[in-house]
Amino acid sequence: VNRMEQGEDPMTTALVTGGGGFLGSDVIDLLLEKGWTVRSYSRSLYPSLQKQGVQCLQGDLTDAAAVAKACDGVDVVFHVPAKAGMCGPYEDYYQANVVGTKNVITACQQAGVSKLVYTSSPSVVFDGSDMEGVDESVPYPDHYESHYPKTKAEAEKAVLAVNSEKLLTCSLRPHLIWGPGDNHLIPRIVDRARKGQLRIIGDGKNKVDTVFVENAALAHLQAAEKLAAQSPVAGKAYFITNDEPKILWDIINDILKAAGEKPITRHVPKFVAYGAGWIFETVYGLFGIESEPRMTRWVASELTTNHWFDISAAKNDFGYEPKISMAEGMKKLADWFANQRNN
């Protein structure tokens, strides 16, 4: 039985899958500020969440029974985590991103969860070409260069397809989430720079949108609050950004400056990077190498194309407005790096 139909106060208990992760922990912080009861489901245990009063359950998304237990008695589920990356067996991505998401959907339906907010990615519609100011009407491509966007797209479609008055669903597509505590994008950039492995690819003039982590988390709560049977949010996907398109390599150099590193100035032609990506993919595939290659064709395309998005739908449908600007975010990041160095 849907808990909202029982006359209970809707949206009082939330489950955040991947609650100990970069975005998940920020979503939890905002939920706690609003006085929600919060449960986290992650592969690891996070004592920091337990200290905040979060009920922490440990398990894998591919464990349907454990996911069902996590969803029991919950009003809203924020399904945040995914297997990201550029390489590795397709089955690993499929299990984590597609099977895991379908387990969450089934568990929500069985437990009478009212709302499911899914964290997707703009890469689900990236076809390797420029995307300048596009909105959510842009279609899914016929072909993907990477397992990650392919499986994320399949999962997003599954979430949106089950939208109904009993289980209201929507999908958010935050682009390149960054900020203090990032354990994915920023460490990779800084590590490559320190090793002398970063080069500006192509002319270095392509613009991209990114989103500061606190803004991405805010969008999740705003979408959940507006998600209702008659609202435009139900069954829809939304791009989420800082709404400040900037030259990609300026953003990367700002991140490096915040980390106390020198800027990247050396260039390499796009065809060289794309060719290197093809070679890396071929060699790694032939020899079954599981570590991450320095370049892939998908990454070469991502680093040389314009991809920034029209977020009018998120603004109009659930009132999303980025609260922290790029400049403010970079200052927070620099302060965080300084604190890391001092401790």
CSV table of N, CA and C in Angstrom, one decimal, residues 51-161:
chain,number,residue,atom,x,y,z
A,51,LYS,N,27.1,8.9,13.0
A,51,LYS,CA,27.2,10.0,14.0
A,51,LYS,C,26.2,11.1,13.8
A,52,GLN,N,25.8,11.2,12.5
A,52,GLN,CA,24.7,12.2,12.2
A,52,GLN,C,23.3,11.7,12.5
A,53,GLY,N,23.2,10.5,12.9
A,53,GLY,CA,21.9,9.9,13.2
A,53,GLY,C,21.3,9.2,12.0
A,54,VAL,N,22.1,8.9,11.0
A,54,VAL,CA,21.6,8.2,9.8
A,54,VAL,C,21.7,6.7,10.0
A,55,GLN,N,20.6,6.0,9.7
A,55,GLN,CA,20.6,4.5,9.8
A,55,GLN,C,21.4,4.0,8.6
A,56,CYS,N,22.4,3.3,8.8
A,56,CYS,CA,23.3,2.8,7.8
A,56,CYS,C,23.1,1.3,7.5
A,57,LEU,N,22.8,1.0,6.3
A,57,LEU,CA,22.7,-0.4,5.9
A,57,LEU,C,23.8,-0.7,4.9
A,58,GLN,N,24.4,-1.9,5.0
A,58,GLN,CA,25.5,-2.2,4.1
A,58,GLN,C,25.0,-3.3,3.2
A,59,GLY,N,25.4,-3.1,1.9
A,59,GLY,CA,25.0,-4.2,0.9
A,59,GLY,C,25.3,-3.7,-0.5
A,60,ASP,N,25.2,-4.6,-1.4
A,60,ASP,CA,25.4,-4.3,-2.8
A,60,ASP,C,24.1,-4.2,-3.5
A,61,LEU,N,24.0,-3.3,-4.6
A,61,LEU,CA,22.8,-3.1,-5.3
A,61,LEU,C,22.3,-4.3,-6.1
A,62,THR,N,23.2,-5.2,-6.4
A,62,THR,CA,22.8,-6.4,-7.1
A,62,THR,C,22.2,-7.5,-6.2
A,63,ASP,N,22.2,-7.2,-4.9
A,63,ASP,CA,21.5,-8.1,-3.9
A,63,ASP,C,20.1,-7.6,-3.7
A,64,ALA,N,19.2,-8.2,-4.5
A,64,ALA,CA,17.8,-7.8,-4.5
A,64,ALA,C,17.1,-7.8,-3.1
A,65,ALA,N,17.4,-8.9,-2.3
A,65,ALA,CA,16.8,-9.0,-1.0
A,65,ALA,C,17.3,-7.9,-0.1
A,66,ALA,N,18.5,-7.5,-0.1
A,66,ALA,CA,19.1,-6.5,0.7
A,66,ALA,C,18.5,-5.1,0.3
A,67,VAL,N,18.4,-4.9,-1.0
A,67,VAL,CA,17.8,-3.7,-1.5
A,67,VAL,C,16.4,-3.5,-1.0
A,68,ALA,N,15.6,-4.7,-1.1
A,68,ALA,CA,14.2,-4.7,-0.7
A,68,ALA,C,14.1,-4.3,0.8
A,69,LYS,N,15.0,-4.8,1.6
A,69,LYS,CA,15.0,-4.5,3.1
A,69,LYS,C,15.3,-3.0,3.3
A,70,ALA,N,16.2,-2.4,2.5
A,70,ALA,CA,16.6,-1.0,2.6
A,70,ALA,C,15.4,-0.1,2.3
A,71,CYS,N,14.6,-0.5,1.3
A,71,CYS,CA,13.5,0.3,0.9
A,71,CYS,C,12.2,0.2,1.7
A,72,ASP,N,12.2,-0.8,2.6
A,72,ASP,CA,11.0,-1.1,3.4
A,72,ASP,C,10.7,0.1,4.4
A,73,GLY,N,9.5,0.6,4.4
A,73,GLY,CA,9.2,1.7,5.3
A,73,GLY,C,9.7,3.1,4.9
A,74,VAL,N,10.0,3.2,3.6
A,74,VAL,CA,10.6,4.5,3.2
A,74,VAL,C,9.6,5.2,2.3
A,75,ASP,N,9.6,6.6,2.4
A,75,ASP,CA,8.7,7.4,1.5
A,75,ASP,C,9.3,7.7,0.2
A,76,VAL,N,10.6,8.1,0.2
A,76,VAL,CA,11.2,8.6,-1.0
A,76,VAL,C,12.6,7.9,-1.1
A,77,VAL,N,13.0,7.5,-2.3
A,77,VAL,CA,14.3,6.9,-2.5
A,77,VAL,C,15.1,7.8,-3.5
A,78,PHE,N,16.3,8.2,-3.1
A,78,PHE,CA,17.2,8.9,-4.0
A,78,PHE,C,18.3,7.8,-4.4
A,79,HIS,N,18.2,7.4,-5.7
A,79,HIS,CA,19.1,6.4,-6.1
A,79,HIS,C,20.3,7.0,-6.8
A,80,VAL,N,21.4,7.2,-6.1
A,80,VAL,CA,22.5,8.0,-6.5
A,80,VAL,C,23.7,7.3,-7.2
A,81,PRO,N,24.2,6.2,-6.7
A,81,PRO,CA,25.5,5.7,-7.1
A,81,PRO,C,25.4,5.0,-8.5
A,82,ALA,N,26.6,4.9,-9.1
A,82,ALA,CA,26.8,4.1,-10.3
A,82,ALA,C,28.2,3.7,-10.5
A,83,LYS,N,28.4,2.7,-11.3
A,83,LYS,CA,29.8,2.4,-11.7
A,83,LYS,C,30.2,3.3,-12.8
A,84,ALA,N,31.1,4.2,-12.6
A,84,ALA,CA,31.6,5.1,-13.6
A,84,ALA,C,33.0,4.6,-14.1
A,85,GLY,N,33.5,5.2,-15.1
A,85,GLY,CA,34.8,4.9,-15.6
A,85,GLY,C,34.9,4.7,-17.1
A,86,MET,N,36.0,4.4,-17.6
A,86,MET,CA,36.2,4.3,-19.0
A,86,MET,C,36.5,3.0,-19.5
A,87,CYS,N,36.8,2.0,-18.6
A,87,CYS,CA,37.2,0.7,-19.1
A,87,CYS,C,36.6,-0.4,-18.2
A,88,GLY,N,36.9,-1.6,-18.5
A,88,GLY,CA,36.5,-2.8,-17.7
A,88,GLY,C,35.4,-3.5,-18.5
A,89,PRO,N,35.0,-4.7,-18.0
A,89,PRO,CA,34.0,-5.6,-18.7
A,89,PRO,C,32.7,-4.9,-18.7
A,90,TYR,N,31.9,-5.1,-19.8
A,90,TYR,CA,30.6,-4.5,-19.9
A,90,TYR,C,29.7,-5.1,-18.8
A,91,GLU,N,29.9,-6.3,-18.4
A,91,GLU,CA,29.0,-7.0,-17.4
A,91,GLU,C,29.1,-6.3,-16.1
A,92,ASP,N,30.2,-5.8,-15.7
A,92,ASP,CA,30.4,-5.1,-14.5
A,92,ASP,C,29.5,-3.8,-14.4
A,93,TYR,N,29.5,-3.1,-15.5
A,93,TYR,CA,28.7,-1.9,-15.6
A,93,TYR,C,27.2,-2.2,-15.7
A,94,TYR,N,26.9,-3.3,-16.4
A,94,TYR,CA,25.5,-3.7,-16.5
A,94,TYR,C,24.9,-4.1,-15.2
A,95,GLN,N,25.7,-4.9,-14.4
A,95,GLN,CA,25.2,-5.3,-13.1
A,95,GLN,C,25.0,-4.2,-12.2
A,96,ALA,N,26.0,-3.3,-12.1
A,96,ALA,CA,25.9,-2.2,-11.1
A,96,ALA,C,24.8,-1.1,-11.5
A,97,ASN,N,24.8,-0.8,-12.8
A,97,ASN,CA,24.0,0.3,-13.3
A,97,ASN,C,22.6,-0.1,-13.7
A,98,VAL,N,22.5,-1.2,-14.4
A,98,VAL,CA,21.1,-1.6,-14.8
A,98,VAL,C,20.5,-2.6,-13.9
A,99,VAL,N,21.1,-3.7,-13.5
A,99,VAL,CA,20.5,-4.6,-12.6
A,99,VAL,C,20.3,-4.0,-11.2
A,100,GLY,N,21.3,-3.2,-10.8
A,100,GLY,CA,21.1,-2.5,-9.5
A,100,GLY,C,19.9,-1.6,-9.5
A,101,THR,N,19.8,-0.8,-10.6
A,101,THR,CA,18.7,0.1,-10.6
A,101,THR,C,17.3,-0.6,-10.7
A,102,LYS,N,17.3,-1.7,-11.5
A,102,LYS,CA,16.0,-2.4,-11.6
A,102,LYS,C,15.7,-3.1,-10.2
A,103,ASN,N,16.7,-3.4,-9.5
A,103,ASN,CA,16.4,-4.0,-8.1
A,103,ASN,C,15.8,-2.9,-7.2
A,104,VAL,N,16.3,-1.6,-7.4
A,104,VAL,CA,15.7,-0.5,-6.6
A,104,VAL,C,14.3,-0.3,-7.0
A,105,ILE,N,14.0,-0.3,-8.3
A,105,ILE,CA,12.7,-0.1,-8.8
A,105,ILE,C,11.7,-1.1,-8.2
A,106,THR,N,12.1,-2.4,-8.3
A,106,THR,CA,11.2,-3.4,-7.8
A,106,THR,C,11.0,-3.3,-6.3
A,107,ALA,N,12.1,-3.0,-5.6
A,107,ALA,CA,11.9,-2.8,-4.2
A,107,ALA,C,11.0,-1.7,-3.8
A,108,CYS,N,11.1,-0.6,-4.6
A,108,CYS,CA,10.2,0.6,-4.3
A,108,CYS,C,8.7,0.2,-4.6
A,109,GLN,N,8.5,-0.6,-5.6
A,109,GLN,CA,7.1,-1.0,-6.0
A,109,GLN,C,6.6,-1.9,-4.9
A,110,GLN,N,7.4,-2.8,-4.4
A,110,GLN,CA,6.9,-3.8,-3.4
A,110,GLN,C,6.7,-3.1,-2.0
A,111,ALA,N,7.5,-2.1,-1.7
A,111,ALA,CA,7.4,-1.5,-0.4
A,111,ALA,C,6.4,-0.3,-0.4
A,112,GLY,N,5.9,0.0,-1.5
A,112,GLY,CA,4.9,1.1,-1.5
A,112,GLY,C,5.6,2.5,-1.4
A,113,VAL,N,6.9,2.6,-1.8
A,113,VAL,CA,7.6,3.8,-1.8
A,113,VAL,C,6.8,4.8,-2.8
A,114,SER,N,6.7,6.1,-2.4
A,114,SER,CA,5.9,7.0,-3.1
A,114,SER,C,6.7,7.6,-4.3
A,115,LYS,N,8.0,7.9,-4.1
A,115,LYS,CA,8.8,8.6,-5.1
A,115,LYS,C,10.2,8.1,-5.2
A,116,LEU,N,10.7,8.1,-6.4
A,116,LEU,CA,12.0,7.6,-6.7
A,116,LEU,C,12.7,8.7,-7.6
A,117,VAL,N,13.8,9.3,-7.1
A,117,VAL,CA,14.6,10.2,-7.8
A,117,VAL,C,15.9,9.6,-8.2
A,118,TYR,N,16.1,9.5,-9.5
A,118,TYR,CA,17.3,8.8,-10.0
A,118,TYR,C,18.4,9.7,-10.5
A,119,THR,N,19.6,9.5,-10.1
A,119,THR,CA,20.8,10.3,-10.6
A,119,THR,C,21.3,9.7,-11.9
A,120,SER,N,21.1,10.4,-12.9
A,120,SER,CA,21.6,10.0,-14.2
A,120,SER,C,22.8,10.8,-14.6
A,121,SER,N,23.0,11.0,-15.9
A,121,SER,CA,24.1,11.8,-16.4
A,121,SER,C,23.8,12.3,-17.8
A,122,PRO,N,24.3,13.5,-18.2
A,122,PRO,CA,24.1,14.0,-19.6
A,122,PRO,C,24.7,13.1,-20.6
A,123,SER,N,25.7,12.3,-20.2
A,123,SER,CA,26.4,11.4,-21.1
A,123,SER,C,25.4,10.4,-21.7
A,124,VAL,N,24.2,10.2,-21.2
A,124,VAL,CA,23.3,9.2,-21.8
A,124,VAL,C,22.8,9.7,-23.1
A,125,VAL,N,23.0,11.0,-23.4
A,125,VAL,CA,22.5,11.5,-24.7
A,125,VAL,C,23.7,12.0,-25.6
A,126,PHE,N,24.9,11.8,-25.1
A,126,PHE,CA,26.1,12.3,-25.8
A,126,PHE,C,26.5,11.3,-27.0
A,127,ASP,N,26.5,11.9,-28.2
A,127,ASP,CA,26.8,11.1,-29.4
A,127,ASP,C,28.2,11.4,-30.0
A,128,GLY,N,29.0,12.1,-29.2
A,128,GLY,CA,30.4,12.4,-29.7
A,128,GLY,C,30.5,13.8,-30.4
A,129,SER,N,29.3,14.4,-30.6
A,129,SER,CA,29.4,15.7,-31.3
A,129,SER,C,29.1,16.9,-30.3
A,130,ASP,N,29.2,18.1,-30.8
A,130,ASP,CA,29.0,19.3,-29.9
A,130,ASP,C,27.5,19.3,-29.5
A,131,MET,N,27.3,19.7,-28.2
A,131,MET,CA,26.0,19.8,-27.6
A,131,MET,C,26.0,21.2,-27.0
A,132,GLU,N,25.4,22.2,-27.7
A,132,GLU,CA,25.4,23.6,-27.3
A,132,GLU,C,24.0,24.1,-27.0
A,133,GLY,N,23.8,24.3,-25.7
A,133,GLY,CA,22.5,24.8,-25.2
A,133,GLY,C,21.3,23.8,-25.5
A,134,VAL,N,21.6,22.5,-25.6
A,134,VAL,CA,20.5,21.6,-25.9
A,134,VAL,C,19.6,21.4,-24.7
A,135,ASP,N,18.3,21.0,-24.9
A,135,ASP,CA,17.4,20.7,-23.8
A,135,ASP,C,17.1,19.2,-23.8
A,136,GLU,N,16.2,18.8,-23.0
A,136,GLU,CA,15.9,17.4,-22.8
A,136,GLU,C,15.2,16.7,-23.9
A,137,SER,N,14.9,17.5,-25.0
A,137,SER,CA,14.3,16.9,-26.2
A,137,SER,C,15.3,16.1,-27.0
A,138,VAL,N,16.6,16.3,-26.7
A,138,VAL,CA,17.6,15.7,-27.5
A,138,VAL,C,17.5,14.2,-27.3
A,139,PRO,N,17.6,13.4,-28.4
A,139,PRO,CA,17.3,11.9,-28.2
A,139,PRO,C,18.5,11.1,-27.7
A,140,TYR,N,18.3,9.9,-27.3
A,140,TYR,CA,19.4,9.0,-27.0
A,140,TYR,C,20.1,8.7,-28.3
A,141,PRO,N,21.4,8.5,-28.3
A,141,PRO,CA,22.1,8.2,-29.5
A,141,PRO,C,21.9,6.7,-29.9
A,142,ASP,N,22.2,6.4,-31.1
A,142,ASP,CA,22.1,5.0,-31.5
A,142,ASP,C,23.3,4.1,-31.1
A,143,HIS,N,24.4,4.8,-30.8
A,143,HIS,CA,25.6,4.1,-30.4
A,143,HIS,C,26.4,4.8,-29.3
A,144,TYR,N,27.0,4.0,-28.4
A,144,TYR,CA,27.8,4.6,-27.3
A,144,TYR,C,29.2,4.1,-27.5
A,145,GLU,N,30.2,5.0,-27.2
A,145,GLU,CA,31.6,4.6,-27.2
A,145,GLU,C,32.1,4.0,-25.9
A,146,SER,N,31.2,4.0,-24.9
A,146,SER,CA,31.7,3.6,-23.5
A,146,SER,C,30.5,2.8,-22.8
A,147,HIS,N,30.9,1.9,-22.0
A,147,HIS,CA,29.9,1.1,-21.3
A,147,HIS,C,29.1,2.0,-20.3
A,148,TYR,N,29.8,3.0,-19.7
A,148,TYR,CA,29.1,3.8,-18.6
A,148,TYR,C,27.9,4.5,-19.2
A,149,PRO,N,27.9,5.3,-20.2
A,149,PRO,CA,26.7,6.0,-20.7
A,149,PRO,C,25.7,5.0,-21.2
A,150,LYS,N,26.1,4.0,-21.8
A,150,LYS,CA,25.2,3.0,-22.4
A,150,LYS,C,24.3,2.4,-21.3
A,151,THR,N,25.0,2.0,-20.2
A,151,THR,CA,24.2,1.3,-19.1
A,151,THR,C,23.4,2.4,-18.3
A,152,LYS,N,23.9,3.6,-18.2
A,152,LYS,CA,23.2,4.6,-17.5
A,152,LYS,C,21.9,5.0,-18.2
A,153,ALA,N,22.0,5.0,-19.6
A,153,ALA,CA,20.8,5.3,-20.4
A,153,ALA,C,19.8,4.2,-20.2
A,154,GLU,N,20.2,3.0,-20.2
A,154,GLU,CA,19.2,1.9,-20.0
A,154,GLU,C,18.5,2.0,-18.7
A,155,ALA,N,19.3,2.3,-17.6
A,155,ALA,CA,18.8,2.4,-16.3
A,155,ALA,C,17.8,3.6,-16.2
A,156,GLU,N,18.2,4.7,-16.8
A,156,GLU,CA,17.3,5.9,-16.8
A,156,GLU,C,16.0,5.6,-17.5
A,157,LYS,N,16.0,4.9,-18.6
A,157,LYS,CA,14.8,4.6,-19.4
A,157,LYS,C,13.9,3.7,-18.5
A,158,ALA,N,14.5,2.8,-17.7
A,158,ALA,CA,13.7,1.9,-16.9
A,158,ALA,C,13.0,2.7,-15.8
A,159,VAL,N,13.7,3.6,-15.2
A,159,VAL,CA,13.2,4.4,-14.1
A,159,VAL,C,12.0,5.3,-14.6
A,160,LEU,N,12.2,5.9,-15.8
A,160,LEU,CA,11.1,6.8,-16.3
A,160,LEU,C,9.9,6.0,-16.8
A,161,ALA,N,10.2,4.7,-17.3
A,161,ALA,CA,9.1,3.9,-17.8
A,161,ALA,C,8.1,3.5,-16.7
